[in-house]
Coordinates of C-alpha atoms (C1' of nucleotides) in Angstrom, one line a residue:
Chain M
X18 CA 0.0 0.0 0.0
X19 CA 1.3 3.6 -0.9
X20 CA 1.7 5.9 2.1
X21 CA -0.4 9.0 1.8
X22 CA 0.7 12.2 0.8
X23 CA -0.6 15.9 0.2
X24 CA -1.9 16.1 -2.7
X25 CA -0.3 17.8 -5.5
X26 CA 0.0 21.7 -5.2
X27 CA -1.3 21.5 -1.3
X28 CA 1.2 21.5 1.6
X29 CA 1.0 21.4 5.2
X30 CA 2.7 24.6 6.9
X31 CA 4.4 23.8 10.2
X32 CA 5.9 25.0 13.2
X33 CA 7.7 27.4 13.5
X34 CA 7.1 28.8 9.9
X35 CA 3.6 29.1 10.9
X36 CA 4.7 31.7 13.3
X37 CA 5.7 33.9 10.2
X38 CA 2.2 33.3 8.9
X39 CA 0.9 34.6 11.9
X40 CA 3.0 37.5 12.4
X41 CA 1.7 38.5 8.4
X42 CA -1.7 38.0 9.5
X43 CA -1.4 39.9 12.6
X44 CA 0.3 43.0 11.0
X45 CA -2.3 42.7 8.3
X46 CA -5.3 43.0 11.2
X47 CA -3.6 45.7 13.2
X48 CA -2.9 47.4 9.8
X49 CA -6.2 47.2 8.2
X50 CA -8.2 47.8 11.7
X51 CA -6.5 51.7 11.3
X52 CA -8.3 52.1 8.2
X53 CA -11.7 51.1 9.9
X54 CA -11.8 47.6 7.9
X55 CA -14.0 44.8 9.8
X56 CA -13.5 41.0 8.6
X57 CA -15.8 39.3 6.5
X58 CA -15.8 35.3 6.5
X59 CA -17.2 33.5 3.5
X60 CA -17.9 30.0 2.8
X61 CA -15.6 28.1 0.6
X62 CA -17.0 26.8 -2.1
X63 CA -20.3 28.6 -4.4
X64 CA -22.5 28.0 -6.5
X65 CA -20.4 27.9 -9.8
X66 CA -22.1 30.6 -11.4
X67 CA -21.1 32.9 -9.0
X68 CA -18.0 32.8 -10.9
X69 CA -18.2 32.3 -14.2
X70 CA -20.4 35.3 -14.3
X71 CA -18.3 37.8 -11.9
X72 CA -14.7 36.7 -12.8
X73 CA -15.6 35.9 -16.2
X74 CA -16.7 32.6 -18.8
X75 CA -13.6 32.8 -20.9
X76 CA -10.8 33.6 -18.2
X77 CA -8.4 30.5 -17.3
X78 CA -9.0 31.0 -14.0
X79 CA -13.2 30.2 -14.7
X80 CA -12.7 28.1 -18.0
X81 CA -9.6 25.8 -17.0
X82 CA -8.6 26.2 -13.2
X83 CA -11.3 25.7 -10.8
X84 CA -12.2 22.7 -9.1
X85 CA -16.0 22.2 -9.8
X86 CA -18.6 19.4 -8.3
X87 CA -22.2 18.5 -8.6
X88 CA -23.7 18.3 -5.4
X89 CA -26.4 15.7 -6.2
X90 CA -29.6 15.8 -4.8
X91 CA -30.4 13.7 -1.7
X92 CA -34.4 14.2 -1.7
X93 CA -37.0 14.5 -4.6
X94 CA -37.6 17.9 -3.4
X95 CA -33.3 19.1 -4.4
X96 CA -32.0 20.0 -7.4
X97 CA -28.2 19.1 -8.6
X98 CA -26.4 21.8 -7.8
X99 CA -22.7 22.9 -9.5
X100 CA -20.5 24.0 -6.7
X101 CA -16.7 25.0 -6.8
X102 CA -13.9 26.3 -4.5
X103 CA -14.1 29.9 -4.1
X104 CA -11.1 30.2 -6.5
X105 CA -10.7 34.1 -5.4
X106 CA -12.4 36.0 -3.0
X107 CA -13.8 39.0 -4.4
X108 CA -16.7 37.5 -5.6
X109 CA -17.9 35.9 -2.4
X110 CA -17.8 39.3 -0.8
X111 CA -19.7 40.8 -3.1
X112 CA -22.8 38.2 -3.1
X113 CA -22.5 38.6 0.8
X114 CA -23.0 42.3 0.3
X115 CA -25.7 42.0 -1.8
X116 CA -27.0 38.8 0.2
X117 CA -27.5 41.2 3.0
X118 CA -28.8 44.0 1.8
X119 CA -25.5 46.0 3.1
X120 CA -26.2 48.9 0.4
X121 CA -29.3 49.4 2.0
X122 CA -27.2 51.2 5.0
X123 CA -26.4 53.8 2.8
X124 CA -22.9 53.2 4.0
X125 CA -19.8 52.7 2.4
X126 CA -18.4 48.8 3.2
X127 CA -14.6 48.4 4.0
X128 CA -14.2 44.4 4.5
X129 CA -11.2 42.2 4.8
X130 CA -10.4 38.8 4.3
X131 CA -8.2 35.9 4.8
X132 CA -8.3 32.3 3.7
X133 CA -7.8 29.7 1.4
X134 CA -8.4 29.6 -2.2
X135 CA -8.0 27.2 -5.1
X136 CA -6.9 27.1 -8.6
X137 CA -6.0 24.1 -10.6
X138 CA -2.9 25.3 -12.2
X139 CA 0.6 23.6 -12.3
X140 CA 2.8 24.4 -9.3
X141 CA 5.4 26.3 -9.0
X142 CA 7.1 27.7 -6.2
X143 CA 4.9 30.4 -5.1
X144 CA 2.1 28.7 -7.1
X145 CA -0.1 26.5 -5.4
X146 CA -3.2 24.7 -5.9
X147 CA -4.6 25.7 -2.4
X148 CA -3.0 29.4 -1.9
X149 CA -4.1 32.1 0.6
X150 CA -4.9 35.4 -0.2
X151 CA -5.3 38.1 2.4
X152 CA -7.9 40.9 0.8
X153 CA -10.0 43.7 1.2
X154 CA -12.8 45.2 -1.0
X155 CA -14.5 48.9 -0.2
X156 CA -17.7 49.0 -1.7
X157 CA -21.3 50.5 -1.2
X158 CA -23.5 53.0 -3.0
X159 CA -22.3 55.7 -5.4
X160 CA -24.2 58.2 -2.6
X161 CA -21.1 56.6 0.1
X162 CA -18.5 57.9 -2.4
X163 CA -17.6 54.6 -3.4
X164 CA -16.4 55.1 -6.6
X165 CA -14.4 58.6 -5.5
X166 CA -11.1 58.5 -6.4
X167 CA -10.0 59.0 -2.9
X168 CA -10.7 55.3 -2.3
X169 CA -8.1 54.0 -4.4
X170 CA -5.9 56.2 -3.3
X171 CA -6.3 55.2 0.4
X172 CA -6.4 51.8 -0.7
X173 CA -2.6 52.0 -2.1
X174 CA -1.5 53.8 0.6
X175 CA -2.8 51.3 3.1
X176 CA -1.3 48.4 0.9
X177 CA 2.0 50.6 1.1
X178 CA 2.2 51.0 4.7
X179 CA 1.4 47.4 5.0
X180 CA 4.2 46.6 3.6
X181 CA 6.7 48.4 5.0
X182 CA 5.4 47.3 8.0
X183 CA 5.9 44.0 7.0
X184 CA 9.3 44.7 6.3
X185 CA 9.5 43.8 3.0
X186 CA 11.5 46.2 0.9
X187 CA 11.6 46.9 -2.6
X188 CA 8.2 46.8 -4.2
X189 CA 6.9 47.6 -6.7
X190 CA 3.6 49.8 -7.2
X191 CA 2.0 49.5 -10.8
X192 CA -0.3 51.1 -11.7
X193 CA -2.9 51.8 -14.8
X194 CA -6.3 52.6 -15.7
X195 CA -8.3 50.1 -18.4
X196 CA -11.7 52.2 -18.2
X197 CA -15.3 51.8 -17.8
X198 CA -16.9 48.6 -19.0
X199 CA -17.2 50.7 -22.8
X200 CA -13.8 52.2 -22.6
X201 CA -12.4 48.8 -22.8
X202 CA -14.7 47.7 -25.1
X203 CA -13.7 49.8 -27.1
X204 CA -9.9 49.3 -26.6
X205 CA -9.9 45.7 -27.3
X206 CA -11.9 45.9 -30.6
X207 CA -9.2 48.8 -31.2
X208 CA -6.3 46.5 -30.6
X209 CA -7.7 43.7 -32.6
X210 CA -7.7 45.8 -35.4
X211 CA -4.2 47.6 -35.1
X212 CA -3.1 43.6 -34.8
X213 CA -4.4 42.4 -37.5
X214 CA -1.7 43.2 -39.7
X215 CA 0.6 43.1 -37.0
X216 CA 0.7 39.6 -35.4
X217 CA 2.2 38.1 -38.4
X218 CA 5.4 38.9 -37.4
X219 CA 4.8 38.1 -33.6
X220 CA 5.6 35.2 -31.6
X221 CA 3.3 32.1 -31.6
X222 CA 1.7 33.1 -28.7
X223 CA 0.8 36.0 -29.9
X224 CA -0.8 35.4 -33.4
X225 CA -3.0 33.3 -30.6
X226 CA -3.5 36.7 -28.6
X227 CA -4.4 38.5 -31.2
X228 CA -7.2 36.5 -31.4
X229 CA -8.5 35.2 -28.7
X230 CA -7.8 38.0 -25.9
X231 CA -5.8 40.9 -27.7
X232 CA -4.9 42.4 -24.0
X233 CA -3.0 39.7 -23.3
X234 CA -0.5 40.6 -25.9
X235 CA 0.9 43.7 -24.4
X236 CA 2.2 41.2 -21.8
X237 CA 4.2 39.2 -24.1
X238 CA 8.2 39.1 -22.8
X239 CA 9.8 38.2 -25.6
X240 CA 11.9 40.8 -26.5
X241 CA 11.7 40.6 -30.5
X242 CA 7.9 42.0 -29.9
X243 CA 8.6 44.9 -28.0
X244 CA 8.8 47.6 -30.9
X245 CA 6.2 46.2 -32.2
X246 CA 4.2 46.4 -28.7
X247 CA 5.4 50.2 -28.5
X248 CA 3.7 51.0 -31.9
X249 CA 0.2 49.5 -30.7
X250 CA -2.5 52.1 -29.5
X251 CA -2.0 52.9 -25.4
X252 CA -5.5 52.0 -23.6
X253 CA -5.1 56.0 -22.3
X254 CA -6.3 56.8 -25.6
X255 CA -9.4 55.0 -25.9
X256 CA -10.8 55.8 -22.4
X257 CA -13.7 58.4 -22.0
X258 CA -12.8 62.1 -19.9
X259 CA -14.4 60.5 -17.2
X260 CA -12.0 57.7 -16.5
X261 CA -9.2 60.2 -17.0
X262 CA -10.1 62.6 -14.8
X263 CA -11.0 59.7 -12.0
X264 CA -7.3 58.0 -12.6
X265 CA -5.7 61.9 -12.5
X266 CA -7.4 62.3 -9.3
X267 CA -5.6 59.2 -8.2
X268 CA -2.4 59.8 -9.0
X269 CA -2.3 63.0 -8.0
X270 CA -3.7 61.9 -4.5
X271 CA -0.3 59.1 -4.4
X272 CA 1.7 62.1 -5.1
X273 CA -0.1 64.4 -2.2
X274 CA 0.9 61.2 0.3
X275 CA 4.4 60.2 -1.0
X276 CA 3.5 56.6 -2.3
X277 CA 5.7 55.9 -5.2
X278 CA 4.2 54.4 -8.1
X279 CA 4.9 53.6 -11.8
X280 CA 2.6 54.0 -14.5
X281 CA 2.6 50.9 -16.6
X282 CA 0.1 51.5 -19.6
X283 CA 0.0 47.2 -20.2
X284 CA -0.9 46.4 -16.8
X285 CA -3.9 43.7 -17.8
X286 CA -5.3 41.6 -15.5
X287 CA -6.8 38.8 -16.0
X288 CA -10.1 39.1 -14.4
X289 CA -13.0 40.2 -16.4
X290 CA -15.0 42.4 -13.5
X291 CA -11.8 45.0 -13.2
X292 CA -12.6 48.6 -14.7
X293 CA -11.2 51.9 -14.4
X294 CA -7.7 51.9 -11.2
X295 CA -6.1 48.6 -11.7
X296 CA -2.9 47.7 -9.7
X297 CA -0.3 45.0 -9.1
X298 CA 2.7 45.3 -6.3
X299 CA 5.5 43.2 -7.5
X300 CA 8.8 42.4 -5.8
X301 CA 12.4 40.4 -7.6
X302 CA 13.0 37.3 -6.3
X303 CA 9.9 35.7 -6.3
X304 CA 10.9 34.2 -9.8
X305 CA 8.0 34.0 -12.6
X306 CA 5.0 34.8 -9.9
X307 CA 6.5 38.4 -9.1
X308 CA 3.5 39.7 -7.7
X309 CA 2.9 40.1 -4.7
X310 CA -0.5 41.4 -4.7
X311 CA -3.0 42.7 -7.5
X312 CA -6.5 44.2 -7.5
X313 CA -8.7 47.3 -8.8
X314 CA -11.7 48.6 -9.1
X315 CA -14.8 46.8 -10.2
X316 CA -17.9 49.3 -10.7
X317 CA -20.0 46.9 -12.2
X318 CA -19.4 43.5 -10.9
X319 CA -22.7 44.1 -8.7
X320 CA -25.1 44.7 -11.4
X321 CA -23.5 41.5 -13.3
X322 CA -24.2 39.3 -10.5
X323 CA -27.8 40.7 -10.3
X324 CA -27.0 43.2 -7.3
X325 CA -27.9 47.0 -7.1
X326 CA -25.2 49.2 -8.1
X327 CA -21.8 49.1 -6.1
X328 CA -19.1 50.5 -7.3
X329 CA -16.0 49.3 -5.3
X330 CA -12.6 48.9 -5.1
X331 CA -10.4 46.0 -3.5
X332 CA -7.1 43.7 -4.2
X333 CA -5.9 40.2 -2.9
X334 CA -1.8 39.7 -1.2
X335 CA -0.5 36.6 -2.2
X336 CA 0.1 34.7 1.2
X337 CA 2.4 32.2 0.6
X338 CA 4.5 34.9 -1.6
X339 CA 4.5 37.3 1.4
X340 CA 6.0 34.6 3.3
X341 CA 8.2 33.6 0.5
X342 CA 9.5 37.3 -0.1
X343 CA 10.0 37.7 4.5
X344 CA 12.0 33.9 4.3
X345 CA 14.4 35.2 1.4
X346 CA 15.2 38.3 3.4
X347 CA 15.8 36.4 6.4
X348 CA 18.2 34.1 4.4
X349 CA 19.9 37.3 3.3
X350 CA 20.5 38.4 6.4
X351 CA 21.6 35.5 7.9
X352 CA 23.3 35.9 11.3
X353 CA 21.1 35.5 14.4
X354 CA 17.7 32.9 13.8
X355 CA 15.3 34.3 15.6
X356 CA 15.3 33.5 19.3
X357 CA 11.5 34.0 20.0
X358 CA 10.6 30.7 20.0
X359 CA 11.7 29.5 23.6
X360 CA 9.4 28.7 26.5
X361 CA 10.2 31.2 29.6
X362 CA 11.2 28.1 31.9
X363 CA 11.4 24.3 32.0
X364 CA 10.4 22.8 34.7
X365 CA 12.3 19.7 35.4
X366 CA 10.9 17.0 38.1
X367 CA 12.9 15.0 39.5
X368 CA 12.1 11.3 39.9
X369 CA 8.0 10.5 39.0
X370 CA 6.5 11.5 42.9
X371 CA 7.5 14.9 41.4
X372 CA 5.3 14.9 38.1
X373 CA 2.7 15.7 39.9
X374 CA 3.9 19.0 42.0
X375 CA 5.1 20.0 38.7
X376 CA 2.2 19.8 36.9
X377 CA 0.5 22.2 39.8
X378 CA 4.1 24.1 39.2
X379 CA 3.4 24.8 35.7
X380 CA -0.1 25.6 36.3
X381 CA 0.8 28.1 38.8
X382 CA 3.3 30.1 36.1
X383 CA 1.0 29.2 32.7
X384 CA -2.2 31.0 34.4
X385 CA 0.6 34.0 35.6
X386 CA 1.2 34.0 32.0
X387 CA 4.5 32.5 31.3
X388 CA 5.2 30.1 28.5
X389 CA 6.3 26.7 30.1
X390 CA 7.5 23.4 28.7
X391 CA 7.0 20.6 31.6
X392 CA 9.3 17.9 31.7
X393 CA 9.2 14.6 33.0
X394 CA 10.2 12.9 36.2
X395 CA 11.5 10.0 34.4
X396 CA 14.3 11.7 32.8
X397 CA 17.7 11.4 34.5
X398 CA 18.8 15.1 35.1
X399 CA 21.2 15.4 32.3
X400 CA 18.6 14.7 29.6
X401 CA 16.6 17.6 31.7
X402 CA 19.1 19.8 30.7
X403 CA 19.8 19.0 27.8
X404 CA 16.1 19.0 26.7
X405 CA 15.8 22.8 28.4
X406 CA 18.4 24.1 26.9
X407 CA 17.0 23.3 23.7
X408 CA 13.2 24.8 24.4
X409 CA 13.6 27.7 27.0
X410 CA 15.4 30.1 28.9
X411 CA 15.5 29.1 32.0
X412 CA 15.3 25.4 33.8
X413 CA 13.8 25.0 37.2
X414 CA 15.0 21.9 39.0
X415 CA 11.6 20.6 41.3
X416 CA 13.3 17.6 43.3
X417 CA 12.3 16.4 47.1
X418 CA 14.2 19.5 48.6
X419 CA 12.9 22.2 46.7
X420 CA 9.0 20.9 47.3
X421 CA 9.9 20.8 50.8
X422 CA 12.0 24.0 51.1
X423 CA 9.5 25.8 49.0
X424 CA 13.1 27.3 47.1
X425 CA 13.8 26.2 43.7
X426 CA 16.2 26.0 42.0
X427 CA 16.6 28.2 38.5
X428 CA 19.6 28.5 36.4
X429 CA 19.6 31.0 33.5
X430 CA 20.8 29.5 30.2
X431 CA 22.1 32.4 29.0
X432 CA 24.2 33.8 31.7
X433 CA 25.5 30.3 33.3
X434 CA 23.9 31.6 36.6
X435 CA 22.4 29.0 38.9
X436 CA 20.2 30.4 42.0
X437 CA 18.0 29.4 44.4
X438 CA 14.0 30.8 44.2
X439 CA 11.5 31.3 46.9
X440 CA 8.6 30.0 44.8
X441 CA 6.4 33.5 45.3
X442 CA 9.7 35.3 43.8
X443 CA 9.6 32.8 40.6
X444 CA 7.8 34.9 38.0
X445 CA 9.5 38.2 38.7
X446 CA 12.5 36.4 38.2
X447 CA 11.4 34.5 35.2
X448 CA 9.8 38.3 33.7
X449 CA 13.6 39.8 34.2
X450 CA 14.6 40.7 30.9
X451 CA 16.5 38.6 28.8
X452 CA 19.7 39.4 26.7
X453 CA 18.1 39.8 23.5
Chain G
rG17 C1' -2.1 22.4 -20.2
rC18 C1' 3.2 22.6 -22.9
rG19 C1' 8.9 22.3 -22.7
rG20 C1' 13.2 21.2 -19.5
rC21 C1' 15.9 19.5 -14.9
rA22 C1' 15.7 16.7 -10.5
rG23 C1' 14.0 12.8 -6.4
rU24 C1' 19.3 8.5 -1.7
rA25 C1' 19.0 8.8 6.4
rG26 C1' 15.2 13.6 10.4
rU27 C1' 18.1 17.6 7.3
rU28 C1' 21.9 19.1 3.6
rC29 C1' 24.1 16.2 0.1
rA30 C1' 28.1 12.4 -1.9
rG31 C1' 28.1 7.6 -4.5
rU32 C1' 28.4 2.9 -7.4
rG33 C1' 25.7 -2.5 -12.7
rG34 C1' 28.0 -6.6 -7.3
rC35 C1' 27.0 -6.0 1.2
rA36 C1' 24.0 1.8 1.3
rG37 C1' 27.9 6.5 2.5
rA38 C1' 29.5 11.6 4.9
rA39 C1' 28.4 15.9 7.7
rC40 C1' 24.9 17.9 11.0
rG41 C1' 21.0 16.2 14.0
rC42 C1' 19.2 12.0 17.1
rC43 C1' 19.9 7.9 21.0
rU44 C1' 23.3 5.5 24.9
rG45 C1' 27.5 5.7 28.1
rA46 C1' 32.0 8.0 30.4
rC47 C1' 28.8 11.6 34.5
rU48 C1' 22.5 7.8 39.6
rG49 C1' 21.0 16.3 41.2
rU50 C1' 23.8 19.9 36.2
rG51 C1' 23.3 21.2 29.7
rG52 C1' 26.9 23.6 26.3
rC53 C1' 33.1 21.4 25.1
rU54 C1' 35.3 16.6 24.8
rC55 C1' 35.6 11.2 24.2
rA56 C1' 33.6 6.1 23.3
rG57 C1' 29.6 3.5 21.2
rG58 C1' 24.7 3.0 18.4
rA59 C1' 20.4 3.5 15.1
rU60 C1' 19.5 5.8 10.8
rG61 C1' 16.9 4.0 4.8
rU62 C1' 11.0 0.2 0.8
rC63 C1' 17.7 4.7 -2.6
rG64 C1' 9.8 8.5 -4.9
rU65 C1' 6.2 4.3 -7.0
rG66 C1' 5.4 0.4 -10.6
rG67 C1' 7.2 -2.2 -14.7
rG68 C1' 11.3 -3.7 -18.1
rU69 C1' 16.6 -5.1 -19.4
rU70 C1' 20.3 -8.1 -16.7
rC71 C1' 23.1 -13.7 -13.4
rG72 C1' 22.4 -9.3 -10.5
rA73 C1' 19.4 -2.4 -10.8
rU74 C1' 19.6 2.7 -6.0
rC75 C1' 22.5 3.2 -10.8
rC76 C1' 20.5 1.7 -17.5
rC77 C1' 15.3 2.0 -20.1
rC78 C1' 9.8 3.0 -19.9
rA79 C1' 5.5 4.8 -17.4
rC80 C1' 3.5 7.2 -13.3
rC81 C1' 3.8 10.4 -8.8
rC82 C1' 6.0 14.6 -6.7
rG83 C1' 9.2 19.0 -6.7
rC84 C1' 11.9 22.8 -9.2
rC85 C1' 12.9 26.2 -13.7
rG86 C1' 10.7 28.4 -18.0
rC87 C1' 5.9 29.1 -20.8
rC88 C1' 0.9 30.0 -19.7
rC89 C1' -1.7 32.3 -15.9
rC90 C1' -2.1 34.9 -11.5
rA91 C1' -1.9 36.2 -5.8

RNA sequence: GCGGCAGUAGUUCAGUGGCAGAACGCCUGACUGUGGCUCAGGAUGUCGUGGGUUCGAUCCCCACCCGCCGCCCCA
């Protein structure tokens, strides 16, 4: 029999990189709490249509990539239903807003989210069939200034200062406009006529573009179809003085704050519901899935899913990259490992009439709020030792004399020191301050 | 989904058509209430899985699985 395994493109995430999981969601919580944002928890999986009629029919991600199941019916009375793993969040939020009724507050929504999603691509590293995005979407009623520029703005400086609290250096902001719903409309059929003469003398790939989705050619990297690329109508020309003057508003609102950005008129994303401010933050290293994080505005993905008009704005951070990006600079930095992941005190018993004092021991210190590892009375002392010194900062020896004394003894790894303890003066000792 | 490279101990990796290796880590002892440094021992394992070639395969061949790199796509 074959031993069981994750299944291809999942992984299990242990100690202690979890603890780097946590600290990103943690700084993404305190981070996103300053801005007023409240969390939003949706289910996992949809009813398929969900998708393929926010995110798009003829995307990958809706026509190739998501993991899709009947749900048969179990009583005369149900009807087969087609459900699929949420394979990105936005969407979810959205039918939850209008699920709700949440325009009827007349107030604008600011909702974040983290979890799981799933795509059935080929993985990579930072590519994986069950990823996790951490996300947030502003949306509400034209009347709560959701579609003001002022939004996106805030919503790239928050992303900003998320980052650099993070700690990760050298992103990326990219930034472009593709339009109202018409404006890019109207782009495309432009395009596909500029290419038709053309994509001839393009790559493979892009005589395909040029076809099926002409956007998709002003992504193309290989370098012979640059010029050509130049030469192609910018989407700035085709969108309407309304979309202008929105994405001027914008920028000039980045520029009022001091968030650095760069204006890249090819930014295309792949999701059909994004109109007018679209954005990606990239960052080197991270090999062919450079970005970090992507998102923009999607004014009309309400009314497609059958909702009242909400015009909103939101984005999705790329987890596992974010952890991927934090682990690199670590590895660059080298030198001292992190030493947060030691217990304040062991508490070594000594011989197994002491397992149980210890036990009331630890209880004593874990309620005071100190993190203890309890060891066992079986061990020989040595083994104490050298399992304490491993896991915490401190060993405290509990034999016969100490439980009748009512003094312990505590020796501090990192200075050598070996004292004796009055038990009442054990956790100011243990709180001292360690050598960082 | 397409093309390419890899898979050997807990980890990082050597290696060979003929008994499976190193370092680190782990366990035991020198030391029955004192770790780190020593020293002496010990265990590492379906050599990714299944077939094939061969007297004999961890090694060569094929398929599959899984990972990585690029494409594609995206976070």
């Amino acid at each position: 029999m074959s031993t069981l395994k994750a299944v291809r493109g999942t992984r299990d995430l242990l100690p202690p990189e979890t603890a780097l999981w946590n600290r990103i969601e943690t700084t993404a919580r305190q981070v996103f709490a300053r801005y007023n944002f409240g969390e939003i928890r949706t289910p996992i999986f949809e009813d398929t249509s969900l998708f393929a009629r926010s995110v798009g029919e003829e995307t990958d991600i809706v026509s190739k990539e998501m993991y899709t199941w009947e749900d048969r019916a179990r009583a005369q009375s149900e009807k087969p239903q087609s459900l699929t793993l949420r394979p990105e969040n936005t969407a979810g939020v959205v039918r939850a807003y209008i699920e709700h009724k949440l325009g009827e507050t007349g107030q604008l929504q600011k909702l974040f989210y983290i979890g799981p999603q799933f795509r059935r691509e080929r993985p990579q590293k930072g590519r994986y069939r069950q990823f996790w995005q951490i996300g947030a979407e502003a949306i509400g009623p034209p009347s709560a200034g959701s579609e003001s520029p002022l939004r996106d703005a805030e919503i790239l400086e928050m992303l900003a200062t998320f980052l650099d609290e993070l700690g990760i250096a050298g992103w990326t902001l990219e930034l472009n406009s593709v339009g109202s719903a018409a404006d890019r409309a109207r782009y495309n059929d432009t395009l596909r006529a500029a290419l038709v003469p053309l994509a001839p003398q393009m790559c493979v790939d892009c005589q395909r573009r040029a076809v099926t989705n002409p956007l998709r050619v002003l992504d193309c990297k290989v370098p012979e179809d640059q010029p050509i690329i130049e030469t192609l109508p910018k989407i700035g020309d085709s969108l309407g003085q309304e979309s202008i003057d929105h994405f001027a508003a914008v920028t000039a609102a980045l520029q009022a704050a001091g968030v650095p950005y760069h204006l890249n008129p090819r930014l295309v994303r792949g999701l059909d519901y994004y109109t007018r401010t679209t954005f990606e933050f990239t960052h080197g290293g991270l090999g062919a899935q450079n970005a970090l994080l992507g998102g923009g505005r999607y004014d009309g993905l309400s009314e497609s899913i059958g909702g009242p008009k909400a015009p909103g704005i939101g984005f999705a951070m790329g987890l596992d990259r974010l952890v991927l990006t934090l682990q690199a600079k670590e590895a660059d930095q080298s030198s001292a490992p992190p030493q947060g992941a030691k217990a304040d005190a062991y508490i070594a018993p000594l011989g197994e009439s002491l397992n149980a004092p210890a036990l009331t021991l630890a209880r004593e210190l874990r309620r005071a709020g100190f993190r203890i590892e309890l060891g066992d009375g079986s061990f020989r002392l040595k083994k104490s030792f050298e399992a304490a010194d491993k896991t915490a900062r401190h060993i405290v020896i509990l034999g016969e004399d100490e439980l009748q004394s009512g003094i312990l003894t505590v020796k501090d790894f990192a200075s050598g020191l070996q004292t004796k303890v009055p038990r009442a003066e054990l956790p100011s000792m243990l709180a001292k301050p360690m050598a960082q």
